Every structure is written in structure tokens, then in C-alpha cells.
């Protein structure tokens, strides 16, 4: 009987059998428990475990305790590894279970999956700081993912027909987009002093640091990504369309520009649309635009995560939008992201610099599936007016 087999019995709810098996192992391996060996190969077989590790595997009184503490337990293991602290036997087994890799003393050389609870906190912070990115649809499919991009409806709009006459089939034009994934890596440096924090404090700190660094990259790329060694951003896609039908060009933002912008959103995407712009653009430009009766069109009120409304549509601050410009759209309906490789972290300790380097790594990609869900108000220095 091995530790793995005992663990399976515990997970299956056979607590009494598991404890009996543990008693039997202790009896059969009495010498191992009583004598400490200086060397031993680490694996999941009890006979090859170090004595101090075997003793640390305690009997489980309630299966519910294991289930209820599973996520918290791995979060603690994750924090201990990043902080360079020693792991006990249960910590190492939990690491192996979650990461599907054998624990070694050189954990820094292998990626460590971020706990679900910690990752949820990171994503929440990113979504707060970069609301457009936060609202796009997100999938987690390993490997390449092919999706359809709707281009146009060529025929088949609804029409009145005589009784017995079949309706015309709808004809759509779609383009296939394959999300292959782009590598995203960010480095976080933490001094040795910070590693003296408590685990909850450290988890909170590392969440903020990763969210800040990764969030800036994602929040900017979702608008401006070039498609070369990074995902293609929304504004890059809209500017590449023939005739740029979703782009309004102006030299100075006016009331007419905003109504033209609103007209470019297909009705099916209207529920859920928002204006996105940098804070300076909102307060220096949009908040000062008036209609024909000299009344401000920007209404200051906190609604749906925004700072106000224009035409009843929420206005949201997002630093990813180019300075002075405005994006109107429904990201939840028009952009899909796929994460090919879950976010993980590798560590490297530098005694000389007295710091630990944490590199976050993931593989992801996204695509604009419905361009009609967006419109871009582009401000240029060139002469002219609104470009349709």
C-alpha cells in the first residue's frame, strides 16, 4: 500500500479504511519511522520517503476537511514556494497534484500554476483597471481554436411572403480565424524583505503586482495590438477594413461626430454598448460638447461602471484607448479570447541583488468576431471633417 493509494481512499470517502491502512504501514515500516536516513529518493511510495516526511502525513478525521481546504491548501503551497519557504509532505503532494509534475528541490526551474483563487483576484484587478478587456468573452481551450468571424449578410433579410411561399434562406459571409496563441511574459521583482510577509499579505501583494504589469499590456494590446508577435487589436482590425466603415475621422470632436459614431453600431449589439476613452479625453473633451441648444450631452452620473452617460450610453475610463480618441462598442459580443496555456510563474533568487524575480507566463490570443459591434472615433491633424 502506497501513500497515493491511501490518498485515493481518503478522496473516495473511505476514511476508516485509509486510517487502518496507515496503521498497517506504520507497523510494517516501523524501522523507517524510528530511524532517520540522511539520503532517500523522493517519490510517492512510503518506503522511499524520508522519515520526517512520513511522520508529517497525519491521519484524516473527516473527508470534508480535505475537500473544503483543497484550494486554500494549494494557495498556501504556492505562496510558500514563491517565498522560498520549506514545504512539508502534504504541501509537496498538493503541488504534484495541481501541477501534474513531481516536486523537486529546484522548483524554480519549472512553472508553477497560479491557484484559481489567486488568479481570480488578479483578473478582477485587471478588469477594474482595464474595463474593455475585462468584458471580452474568454475561453480556456488548450491548443489552437478556430472561430468564425461574421463579415456580412449578403441576402435573406426578413420579408413578407405569400402563404405557401418559402422564405428566402439567409446568406452570410464568414471568415475563419484561428487563435494560435501568443506568449505573454512579465517579470516582477520582490526584495527579500517582502518575503517576511505573512502568506495572506504576500498573496495580496503579488496579485497587485502581476495585475498591474500584465494588465497594462493586455489593456493596451486589446485596442492597439499589431498582430505581429502579439494579438491583433480592435483598432488595428477596424482600420484594415475596406473603406473603414466602422471608423469616423475628425480633426475636432463634435456633436455630429458622436451621432455618426453611434449610427455605426448594428442594432443587435446596441444593448451593452459603452463609450471608452482616456480620463483626459472624457473630462477635457466629451464633458464639454453641447447639442444645438447649448446643452451638455455628457450627463455626470455613476452608472454601469462608468463615470457618466452620452445618449443614455455609459461612458467608461480606459487608458488603452489612444489619447483624444473614442471607442464605442460591445466587447462582450464582439471579441473572443482563448487562453491556450494557463498563467504560471517561475522564480529565480539572486543573492547578490537580494531579491527574487517572479516571471509570469501565459499563452493567449483573441479575435474580433463582429466588427459591427464597434465604432472608432479617430482624431487626426489632417484637414477635413467627418470621414464616413
mmCIF file of C-alpha atoms in Angstrom:
data_model
loop_
_atom_site.group_PDB
_atom_site.id
_atom_site.type_symbol
_atom_site.label_atom_id
_atom_site.label_comp_id
_atom_site.label_asym_id
_atom_site.label_seq_id
_atom_site.Cartn_x
_atom_site.Cartn_y
_atom_site.Cartn_z
ATOM 1 C CA UNK A 1 0.000 0.000 0.000
ATOM 2 C CA UNK A 2 1.404 3.408 -1.010
ATOM 3 C CA UNK A 3 0.622 6.978 0.020
ATOM 4 C CA UNK A 4 -1.080 7.552 -3.345
ATOM 5 C CA UNK A 5 -3.425 4.655 -2.698
ATOM 6 C CA UNK A 6 -4.217 5.964 0.784
ATOM 7 C CA UNK A 7 -4.940 9.411 -0.675
ATOM 8 C CA UNK A 8 -7.345 7.870 -3.192
ATOM 9 C CA UNK A 9 -9.166 6.093 -0.361
ATOM 10 C CA UNK A 10 -9.487 9.414 1.507
ATOM 11 C CA UNK A 11 -10.869 11.211 -1.555
ATOM 12 C CA UNK A 12 -13.336 8.359 -2.084
ATOM 13 C CA UNK A 13 -14.609 8.827 1.474
ATOM 14 C CA UNK A 14 -13.174 5.612 2.884
ATOM 15 C CA UNK A 15 -11.663 7.301 5.945
ATOM 16 C CA UNK A 16 -11.729 4.265 8.249
ATOM 17 C CA UNK A 17 -10.037 2.071 5.639
ATOM 18 C CA UNK A 18 -7.451 4.759 4.976
ATOM 19 C CA UNK A 19 -6.606 5.095 8.657
ATOM 20 C CA UNK A 20 -6.397 1.313 9.029
ATOM 21 C CA UNK A 21 -4.061 1.172 6.030
ATOM 22 C CA UNK A 22 -1.936 3.902 7.597
ATOM 23 C CA UNK A 23 -1.708 1.920 10.852
ATOM 24 C CA UNK A 24 -0.636 -1.150 8.900
ATOM 25 C CA UNK A 25 2.031 0.795 7.015
ATOM 26 C CA UNK A 26 3.380 2.212 10.245
ATOM 27 C CA UNK A 27 3.646 -1.283 11.679
ATOM 28 C CA UNK A 28 5.241 -2.764 8.554
ATOM 29 C CA UNK A 29 7.716 0.097 8.283
ATOM 30 C CA UNK A 30 8.401 0.593 11.972
ATOM 31 C CA UNK A 31 12.136 0.882 11.445
ATOM 32 C CA UNK A 32 11.671 3.609 8.848
ATOM 33 C CA UNK A 33 9.620 5.633 11.305
ATOM 34 C CA UNK A 34 12.098 5.198 14.113
ATOM 35 C CA UNK A 35 15.361 5.791 12.214
ATOM 36 C CA UNK A 36 16.146 8.907 10.206
ATOM 37 C CA UNK A 37 18.026 8.369 6.978
ATOM 38 C CA UNK A 38 20.233 11.062 5.522
ATOM 39 C CA UNK A 39 19.519 10.145 1.926
ATOM 40 C CA UNK A 40 16.473 8.939 0.054
ATOM 41 C CA UNK A 41 14.761 9.302 -3.295
ATOM 42 C CA UNK A 42 11.606 11.454 -3.168
ATOM 43 C CA UNK A 43 8.577 9.820 -4.687
ATOM 44 C CA UNK A 44 5.092 8.885 -3.599
ATOM 45 C CA UNK A 45 5.935 5.419 -2.291
ATOM 46 C CA UNK A 46 6.076 5.350 1.508
ATOM 47 C CA UNK A 47 9.097 3.074 1.616
ATOM 48 C CA UNK A 48 11.154 5.688 -0.254
ATOM 49 C CA UNK A 49 10.068 8.674 1.852
ATOM 50 C CA UNK A 50 12.272 10.407 4.364
ATOM 51 C CA UNK A 51 11.244 9.607 7.961
ATOM 52 C CA UNK A 52 10.348 13.210 8.792
ATOM 53 C CA UNK A 53 8.104 13.333 5.734
ATOM 54 C CA UNK A 54 6.346 10.088 6.610
ATOM 55 C CA UNK A 55 5.611 11.325 10.115
ATOM 56 C CA UNK A 56 4.102 14.533 8.700
ATOM 57 C CA UNK A 57 1.415 12.537 6.865
ATOM 58 C CA UNK A 58 -1.237 12.560 9.548
ATOM 59 C CA UNK A 59 -4.489 10.641 9.592
ATOM 60 C CA UNK A 60 -7.555 12.398 8.294
ATOM 61 C CA UNK A 61 -10.556 12.551 10.609
ATOM 62 C CA UNK A 62 -13.035 13.990 8.100
ATOM 63 C CA UNK A 63 -13.032 13.855 4.304
ATOM 64 C CA UNK A 64 -14.912 17.174 4.290
ATOM 65 C CA UNK A 65 -11.871 18.869 5.836
ATOM 66 C CA UNK A 66 -9.740 17.796 2.872
ATOM 67 C CA UNK A 67 -12.301 18.943 0.306
ATOM 68 C CA UNK A 68 -13.061 22.258 1.999
ATOM 69 C CA UNK A 69 -9.397 23.176 2.399
ATOM 70 C CA UNK A 70 -8.177 21.951 -1.012
ATOM 71 C CA UNK A 71 -7.984 25.360 -2.729
ATOM 72 C CA UNK A 72 -6.706 27.175 0.343
ATOM 73 C CA UNK A 73 -4.073 24.496 0.812
ATOM 74 C CA UNK A 74 -2.657 24.950 -2.691
ATOM 75 C CA UNK A 75 -2.709 28.725 -2.327
ATOM 76 C CA UNK A 76 -0.533 28.313 0.783
ATOM 77 C CA UNK A 77 1.797 25.933 -1.088
ATOM 78 C CA UNK A 78 2.040 28.429 -3.959
ATOM 79 C CA UNK A 79 2.923 31.255 -1.569
ATOM 80 C CA UNK A 80 5.488 29.152 0.311
ATOM 81 C CA UNK A 81 7.293 28.262 -2.921
ATOM 82 C CA UNK A 82 7.411 31.879 -4.087
ATOM 83 C CA UNK A 83 8.635 32.992 -0.665
ATOM 84 C CA UNK A 84 11.344 30.324 -0.567
ATOM 85 C CA UNK A 85 9.908 28.546 2.469
ATOM 86 C CA UNK A 86 10.167 24.824 3.198
ATOM 87 C CA UNK A 87 7.294 22.543 2.227
ATOM 88 C CA UNK A 88 6.052 19.641 4.308
ATOM 89 C CA UNK A 89 4.960 16.345 2.752
ATOM 90 C CA UNK A 90 1.322 17.322 2.226
ATOM 91 C CA UNK A 91 2.440 20.562 0.578
ATOM 92 C CA UNK A 92 4.605 18.632 -1.879
ATOM 93 C CA UNK A 93 1.831 16.175 -2.674
ATOM 94 C CA UNK A 94 -0.580 19.048 -3.292
ATOM 95 C CA UNK A 95 1.973 20.676 -5.606
ATOM 96 C CA UNK A 96 2.310 17.447 -7.594
ATOM 97 C CA UNK A 97 -1.460 17.011 -7.794
ATOM 98 C CA UNK A 98 -2.175 20.521 -9.114
ATOM 99 C CA UNK A 99 0.824 20.972 -11.390
ATOM 100 C CA UNK A 100 0.925 17.390 -12.670
ATOM 101 C CA UNK A 101 4.671 17.380 -12.068
ATOM 102 C CA UNK A 102 6.889 15.784 -9.452
ATOM 103 C CA UNK A 103 8.134 18.165 -6.770
ATOM 104 C CA UNK A 104 11.876 18.706 -6.693
ATOM 105 C CA UNK A 105 14.101 20.957 -4.643
ATOM 106 C CA UNK A 106 14.631 23.032 -7.784
ATOM 107 C CA UNK A 107 11.012 24.119 -8.199
ATOM 108 C CA UNK A 108 12.242 27.462 -9.569
ATOM 109 C CA UNK A 109 13.182 25.590 -12.755
ATOM 110 C CA UNK A 110 9.624 24.553 -13.514
ATOM 111 C CA UNK A 111 6.462 26.628 -13.991
ATOM 112 C CA UNK A 112 4.060 26.827 -11.047
ATOM 113 C CA UNK A 113 0.366 27.183 -11.819
ATOM 114 C CA UNK A 114 -1.275 30.100 -10.037
ATOM 115 C CA UNK A 115 -4.110 28.976 -7.711
ATOM 116 C CA UNK A 116 -7.627 29.605 -9.010
ATOM 117 C CA UNK A 117 -8.437 31.910 -6.112
ATOM 118 C CA UNK A 118 -5.274 33.961 -6.641
ATOM 119 C CA UNK A 119 -5.812 34.114 -10.419
ATOM 120 C CA UNK A 120 -9.407 35.223 -9.909
ATOM 121 C CA UNK A 121 -8.128 38.102 -7.800
ATOM 122 C CA UNK A 122 -5.585 39.048 -10.485
ATOM 123 C CA UNK A 123 -8.219 39.003 -13.251
ATOM 124 C CA UNK A 124 -10.599 41.029 -11.105
ATOM 125 C CA UNK A 125 -7.958 43.730 -10.625
ATOM 126 C CA UNK A 126 -7.136 43.755 -14.361
ATOM 127 C CA UNK A 127 -10.818 44.096 -15.230
ATOM 128 C CA UNK A 128 -11.205 47.020 -12.838
ATOM 129 C CA UNK A 129 -8.206 48.835 -14.331
ATOM 130 C CA UNK A 130 -8.962 47.915 -17.960
ATOM 131 C CA UNK A 131 -12.747 47.530 -18.292
ATOM 132 C CA UNK A 132 -12.850 46.937 -22.070
ATOM 133 C CA UNK A 133 -10.505 43.952 -21.791
ATOM 134 C CA UNK A 134 -12.411 42.804 -18.724
ATOM 135 C CA UNK A 135 -15.638 42.460 -20.710
ATOM 136 C CA UNK A 136 -14.418 40.481 -23.718
ATOM 137 C CA UNK A 137 -15.531 36.849 -23.847
ATOM 138 C CA UNK A 138 -12.843 34.489 -22.538
ATOM 139 C CA UNK A 139 -12.341 30.788 -23.297
ATOM 140 C CA UNK A 140 -9.786 28.291 -21.994
ATOM 141 C CA UNK A 141 -9.174 25.743 -24.743
ATOM 142 C CA UNK A 142 -5.726 24.155 -24.951
ATOM 143 C CA UNK A 143 -4.225 24.207 -28.429
ATOM 144 C CA UNK A 144 -5.411 26.112 -31.492
ATOM 145 C CA UNK A 145 -9.027 27.281 -31.635
ATOM 146 C CA UNK A 146 -10.806 28.144 -34.902
ATOM 147 C CA UNK A 147 -13.725 30.567 -34.709
ATOM 148 C CA UNK A 148 -15.982 32.257 -37.265
ATOM 149 C CA UNK A 149 -15.787 35.987 -37.927
ATOM 150 C CA UNK A 150 -19.040 37.407 -39.313
ATOM 151 C CA UNK A 151 -18.313 39.636 -42.298
ATOM 152 C CA UNK A 152 -21.694 40.461 -43.811
ATOM 153 C CA UNK A 153 -25.300 39.378 -44.533
ATOM 154 C CA UNK A 154 -25.430 39.135 -48.329
ATOM 155 C CA UNK A 155 -29.064 38.075 -48.682
ATOM 156 C CA UNK A 156 -32.047 36.753 -46.804
ATOM 157 C CA UNK A 157 -33.333 39.677 -44.711
ATOM 158 C CA UNK A 158 -36.833 39.170 -43.336
ATOM 159 C CA UNK A 159 -39.623 39.875 -45.872
ATOM 160 C CA UNK A 160 -43.398 39.450 -46.205
ATOM 161 C CA UNK A 161 -44.286 36.387 -48.306
ATOM 162 C CA UNK A 162 -47.453 34.827 -49.710
ATOM 163 C CA UNK A 163 -48.961 31.833 -47.967
ATOM 164 C CA UNK A 164 -47.215 28.672 -49.057
ATOM 165 C CA UNK A 165 -44.203 30.545 -50.399
ATOM 166 C CA UNK A 166 -40.921 29.535 -48.725
ATOM 167 C CA UNK A 167 -38.839 32.224 -47.099
ATOM 168 C CA UNK A 168 -35.510 33.121 -48.640
ATOM 169 C CA UNK A 169 -32.532 31.471 -46.970
ATOM 170 C CA UNK A 170 -30.172 33.845 -45.262
ATOM 171 C CA UNK A 171 -26.750 34.073 -46.844
ATOM 172 C CA UNK A 172 -23.876 35.155 -44.617
ATOM 173 C CA UNK A 173 -20.229 35.713 -45.322
ATOM 174 C CA UNK A 174 -17.910 34.380 -42.644
ATOM 175 C CA UNK A 175 -14.146 34.329 -42.342
ATOM 176 C CA UNK A 176 -12.315 31.701 -40.300
ATOM 177 C CA UNK A 177 -9.864 32.891 -37.672
ATOM 178 C CA UNK A 178 -7.513 30.506 -35.885
ATOM 179 C CA UNK A 179 -6.386 31.569 -32.433
ATOM 180 C CA UNK A 180 -2.926 30.035 -32.213
ATOM 181 C CA UNK A 181 -1.732 31.871 -29.133
ATOM 182 C CA UNK A 182 0.967 34.410 -28.343
ATOM 183 C CA UNK A 183 3.383 34.177 -25.447
ATOM 184 C CA UNK A 184 2.994 36.796 -22.748
ATOM 185 C CA UNK A 185 5.671 37.107 -20.062
ATOM 186 C CA UNK A 186 6.093 39.695 -17.341
ATOM 187 C CA UNK A 187 8.779 40.000 -14.663
ATOM 188 C CA UNK A 188 8.100 41.021 -11.058
ATOM 189 C CA UNK A 189 10.961 41.719 -8.624
ATOM 190 C CA UNK A 190 10.465 41.299 -4.883
ATOM 191 C CA UNK A 191 13.107 42.134 -2.258
ATOM 192 C CA UNK A 192 13.989 39.570 0.380
ATOM 193 C CA UNK A 193 12.430 41.847 3.000
ATOM 194 C CA UNK A 194 8.997 41.431 1.421
ATOM 195 C CA UNK A 195 9.292 37.664 1.739
ATOM 196 C CA UNK A 196 8.997 38.120 5.506
ATOM 197 C CA UNK A 197 5.315 38.971 4.973
ATOM 198 C CA UNK A 198 2.551 36.682 6.137
ATOM 199 C CA UNK A 199 1.099 34.446 3.419
ATOM 200 C CA UNK A 200 -2.187 36.440 3.056
ATOM 201 C CA UNK A 201 -0.239 39.704 2.773
ATOM 202 C CA UNK A 202 2.161 38.216 0.238
ATOM 203 C CA UNK A 203 -0.666 36.787 -1.912
ATOM 204 C CA UNK A 204 -2.371 40.184 -1.948
ATOM 205 C CA UNK A 205 0.898 41.910 -2.865
ATOM 206 C CA UNK A 206 1.770 39.532 -5.696
ATOM 207 C CA UNK A 207 -1.782 39.823 -7.095
ATOM 208 C CA UNK A 208 -1.494 43.602 -7.323
ATOM 209 C CA UNK A 209 1.994 43.471 -8.866
ATOM 210 C CA UNK A 210 1.065 40.916 -11.551
ATOM 211 C CA UNK A 211 -2.278 42.595 -12.319
ATOM 212 C CA UNK A 212 -0.580 45.974 -12.740
ATOM 213 C CA UNK A 213 2.137 44.757 -15.100
ATOM 214 C CA UNK A 214 0.134 42.234 -17.108
ATOM 215 C CA UNK A 215 -2.971 44.434 -17.114
ATOM 216 C CA UNK A 216 -1.179 47.337 -18.802
ATOM 217 C CA UNK A 217 -0.006 45.073 -21.605
ATOM 218 C CA UNK A 218 -3.376 43.396 -22.178
ATOM 219 C CA UNK A 219 -5.379 46.606 -21.756
ATOM 220 C CA UNK A 220 -3.331 48.353 -24.443
ATOM 221 C CA UNK A 221 -2.972 45.413 -26.842
ATOM 222 C CA UNK A 222 -6.713 44.687 -26.969
ATOM 223 C CA UNK A 223 -7.056 48.052 -28.747
ATOM 224 C CA UNK A 224 -3.688 48.567 -30.443
ATOM 225 C CA UNK A 225 -2.120 45.110 -30.867
ATOM 226 C CA UNK A 226 -0.367 44.804 -34.231
ATOM 227 C CA UNK A 227 -0.932 41.090 -34.830
ATOM 228 C CA UNK A 228 2.854 40.579 -35.111
ATOM 229 C CA UNK A 229 4.132 38.531 -32.148
ATOM 230 C CA UNK A 230 1.016 39.737 -30.295
ATOM 231 C CA UNK A 231 -2.774 39.529 -30.775
ATOM 232 C CA UNK A 232 -4.372 41.939 -33.250
ATOM 233 C CA UNK A 233 -6.155 44.792 -31.503
ATOM 234 C CA UNK A 234 -9.641 46.101 -32.259
ATOM 235 C CA UNK A 235 -8.489 49.406 -33.781
ATOM 236 C CA UNK A 236 -5.998 47.574 -35.997
ATOM 237 C CA UNK A 237 -8.803 45.371 -37.311
ATOM 238 C CA UNK A 238 -11.194 48.288 -37.944
ATOM 239 C CA UNK A 239 -8.554 50.353 -39.758
ATOM 240 C CA UNK A 240 -7.750 47.396 -42.045
ATOM 241 C CA UNK A 241 -11.338 47.025 -43.299
ATOM 242 C CA UNK A 242 -12.011 48.051 -46.876
ATOM 243 C CA UNK A 243 -13.356 51.619 -46.765
ATOM 244 C CA UNK A 244 -13.083 51.589 -42.936
ATOM 245 C CA UNK A 245 -16.889 51.551 -42.479
ATOM 246 C CA UNK A 246 -16.636 51.488 -38.660
ATOM 247 C CA UNK A 247 -14.287 54.482 -38.399
ATOM 248 C CA UNK A 248 -15.289 58.153 -38.088
ATOM 249 C CA UNK A 249 -12.385 60.528 -38.742
ATOM 250 C CA UNK A 250 -12.321 64.105 -37.475
ATOM 251 C CA UNK A 251 -9.921 66.873 -36.514
ATOM 252 C CA UNK A 252 -12.006 68.035 -33.555
ATOM 253 C CA UNK A 253 -14.675 66.002 -31.760
ATOM 254 C CA UNK A 254 -18.166 67.463 -32.272
ATOM 255 C CA UNK A 255 -21.755 66.523 -31.508
ATOM 256 C CA UNK A 256 -22.192 65.342 -35.111
ATOM 257 C CA UNK A 257 -19.141 63.074 -34.799
ATOM 258 C CA UNK A 258 -20.664 61.303 -31.805
ATOM 259 C CA UNK A 259 -24.041 60.818 -33.506
ATOM 260 C CA UNK A 260 -22.197 59.440 -36.555
ATOM 261 C CA UNK A 261 -20.278 57.110 -34.247
ATOM 262 C CA UNK A 262 -23.491 55.864 -32.644
ATOM 263 C CA UNK A 263 -25.084 55.228 -36.055
ATOM 264 C CA UNK A 264 -22.393 52.696 -36.962
ATOM 265 C CA UNK A 265 -23.360 50.190 -34.243
ATOM 266 C CA UNK A 266 -25.634 47.439 -35.537
ATOM 267 C CA UNK A 267 -28.922 47.373 -33.607
ATOM 268 C CA UNK A 268 -28.387 43.790 -32.404
ATOM 269 C CA UNK A 269 -25.307 44.930 -30.480
ATOM 270 C CA UNK A 270 -26.799 48.124 -29.015
ATOM 271 C CA UNK A 271 -27.714 46.568 -25.652
ATOM 272 C CA UNK A 272 -24.435 46.557 -23.736
ATOM 273 C CA UNK A 273 -22.520 49.198 -25.723
ATOM 274 C CA UNK A 274 -20.330 51.745 -23.918
ATOM 275 C CA UNK A 275 -18.126 54.695 -24.792
ATOM 276 C CA UNK A 276 -14.468 54.044 -23.900
ATOM 277 C CA UNK A 277 -11.871 56.822 -23.650
ATOM 278 C CA UNK A 278 -8.976 58.032 -21.523
ATOM 279 C CA UNK A 279 -9.830 60.135 -18.476
ATOM 280 C CA UNK A 280 -8.370 63.301 -20.054
ATOM 281 C CA UNK A 281 -10.460 62.794 -23.201
ATOM 282 C CA UNK A 282 -13.645 62.352 -21.185
ATOM 283 C CA UNK A 283 -13.232 65.384 -18.941
ATOM 284 C CA UNK A 284 -11.496 67.759 -21.352
ATOM 285 C CA UNK A 285 -13.456 66.918 -24.493
ATOM 286 C CA UNK A 286 -16.603 64.817 -24.128
ATOM 287 C CA UNK A 287 -17.811 66.587 -20.981
ATOM 288 C CA UNK A 288 -17.684 69.942 -22.810
ATOM 289 C CA UNK A 289 -19.592 69.027 -26.001
ATOM 290 C CA UNK A 290 -23.049 70.605 -26.320
ATOM 291 C CA UNK A 291 -26.016 69.980 -28.611
ATOM 292 C CA UNK A 292 -27.761 72.535 -30.848
ATOM 293 C CA UNK A 293 -29.420 74.120 -27.806
ATOM 294 C CA UNK A 294 -26.081 74.531 -25.991
ATOM 295 C CA UNK A 295 -26.917 71.760 -23.534
ATOM 296 C CA UNK A 296 -24.130 69.368 -22.471
ATOM 297 C CA UNK A 297 -24.657 65.883 -23.877
ATOM 298 C CA UNK A 298 -22.499 64.313 -21.164
ATOM 299 C CA UNK A 299 -24.562 63.560 -18.056
ATOM 300 C CA UNK A 300 -22.463 63.117 -14.923
ATOM 301 C CA UNK A 301 -23.718 60.035 -13.085
ATOM 302 C CA UNK A 302 -22.101 56.817 -11.971
ATOM 303 C CA UNK A 303 -23.792 54.033 -13.917
ATOM 304 C CA UNK A 304 -22.792 50.517 -15.011
ATOM 305 C CA UNK A 305 -19.138 51.013 -14.148
ATOM 306 C CA UNK A 306 -18.952 54.335 -15.973
ATOM 307 C CA UNK A 307 -18.499 57.951 -14.910
ATOM 308 C CA UNK A 308 -21.461 59.312 -16.857
ATOM 309 C CA UNK A 309 -23.611 58.835 -19.963
ATOM 310 C CA UNK A 310 -23.914 60.205 -23.511
ATOM 311 C CA UNK A 311 -27.183 59.489 -25.357
ATOM 312 C CA UNK A 312 -28.007 57.213 -22.407
ATOM 313 C CA UNK A 313 -24.899 55.092 -23.071
ATOM 314 C CA UNK A 314 -22.357 54.660 -20.222
ATOM 315 C CA UNK A 315 -19.013 56.432 -20.598
ATOM 316 C CA UNK A 316 -16.100 54.403 -19.184
ATOM 317 C CA UNK A 317 -12.494 55.392 -18.496
ATOM 318 C CA UNK A 318 -9.954 53.108 -20.194
ATOM 319 C CA UNK A 319 -6.306 54.072 -20.742
ATOM 320 C CA UNK A 320 -5.927 51.596 -23.613
ATOM 321 C CA UNK A 321 -7.771 53.937 -25.994
ATOM 322 C CA UNK A 322 -5.424 56.365 -27.828
ATOM 323 C CA UNK A 323 -5.310 59.874 -26.359
ATOM 324 C CA UNK A 324 -8.090 62.150 -27.638
ATOM 325 C CA UNK A 325 -9.984 59.306 -29.332
ATOM 326 C CA UNK A 326 -13.178 57.410 -28.506
ATOM 327 C CA UNK A 327 -14.272 53.800 -28.978
ATOM 328 C CA UNK A 328 -17.935 52.834 -28.855
ATOM 329 C CA UNK A 329 -18.754 49.163 -28.648
ATOM 330 C CA UNK A 330 -19.912 45.948 -27.055
ATOM 331 C CA UNK A 331 -16.756 43.922 -26.235
ATOM 332 C CA UNK A 332 -18.679 41.011 -24.699
ATOM 333 C CA UNK A 333 -20.460 40.409 -28.016
ATOM 334 C CA UNK A 334 -17.683 41.231 -30.471
ATOM 335 C CA UNK A 335 -14.335 39.923 -29.142
ATOM 336 C CA UNK A 336 -13.336 36.382 -28.105
ATOM 337 C CA UNK A 337 -10.123 35.472 -26.281
ATOM 338 C CA UNK A 338 -8.696 31.994 -25.841
ATOM 339 C CA UNK A 339 -6.059 31.093 -23.264
ATOM 340 C CA UNK A 340 -4.015 28.207 -24.668
ATOM 341 C CA UNK A 341 -1.691 27.918 -21.669
ATOM 342 C CA UNK A 342 -2.835 28.784 -18.121
ATOM 343 C CA UNK A 343 -0.946 31.514 -16.283
ATOM 344 C CA UNK A 344 2.062 30.173 -14.387
ATOM 345 C CA UNK A 345 5.044 31.600 -12.519
ATOM 346 C CA UNK A 346 8.731 30.742 -12.371
ATOM 347 C CA UNK A 347 11.078 32.057 -9.690
ATOM 348 C CA UNK A 348 14.736 32.954 -9.523
ATOM 349 C CA UNK A 349 16.560 34.099 -6.382
ATOM 350 C CA UNK A 350 19.500 36.493 -6.613
ATOM 351 C CA UNK A 351 21.663 36.647 -3.501
ATOM 352 C CA UNK A 352 23.737 39.479 -4.976
ATOM 353 C CA UNK A 353 20.706 41.715 -5.628
ATOM 354 C CA UNK A 354 18.886 40.420 -2.524
ATOM 355 C CA UNK A 355 15.700 39.892 -4.486
ATOM 356 C CA UNK A 356 13.529 37.206 -6.005
ATOM 357 C CA UNK A 357 12.403 37.527 -9.606
ATOM 358 C CA UNK A 358 8.963 36.186 -10.481
ATOM 359 C CA UNK A 359 8.176 35.722 -14.157
ATOM 360 C CA UNK A 360 4.520 35.306 -15.047
ATOM 361 C CA UNK A 361 3.848 33.420 -18.281
ATOM 362 C CA UNK A 362 0.799 32.545 -20.363
ATOM 363 C CA UNK A 363 -0.175 31.870 -23.982
ATOM 364 C CA UNK A 364 -3.300 33.569 -25.317
ATOM 365 C CA UNK A 365 -4.887 35.131 -28.374
ATOM 366 C CA UNK A 366 -8.089 36.960 -29.257
ATOM 367 C CA UNK A 367 -10.054 37.988 -32.330
ATOM 368 C CA UNK A 368 -12.776 40.461 -33.273
ATOM 369 C CA UNK A 369 -15.752 38.358 -34.343
ATOM 370 C CA UNK A 370 -18.249 41.138 -35.176
ATOM 371 C CA UNK A 371 -16.842 44.455 -36.382
ATOM 372 C CA UNK A 372 -20.404 45.851 -36.480
ATOM 373 C CA UNK A 373 -20.358 45.815 -32.674
ATOM 374 C CA UNK A 374 -17.777 48.633 -32.651
ATOM 375 C CA UNK A 375 -17.066 52.130 -33.937
ATOM 376 C CA UNK A 376 -13.886 54.191 -33.635
ATOM 377 C CA UNK A 377 -13.747 57.988 -33.488
ATOM 378 C CA UNK A 378 -10.277 58.747 -34.841
ATOM 379 C CA UNK A 379 -8.809 62.227 -34.394
ATOM 380 C CA UNK A 380 -6.225 63.361 -36.951
ATOM 381 C CA UNK A 381 -4.314 66.554 -37.634
ATOM 382 C CA UNK A 382 -5.229 66.466 -41.324
ATOM 383 C CA UNK A 383 -7.682 68.968 -42.776
ATOM 384 C CA UNK A 384 -11.199 67.783 -43.381
ATOM 385 C CA UNK A 385 -14.256 66.782 -41.482
ATOM 386 C CA UNK A 386 -16.018 63.591 -40.545
ATOM 387 C CA UNK A 387 -14.943 60.659 -42.638
ATOM 388 C CA UNK A 388 -17.690 58.152 -43.282
#
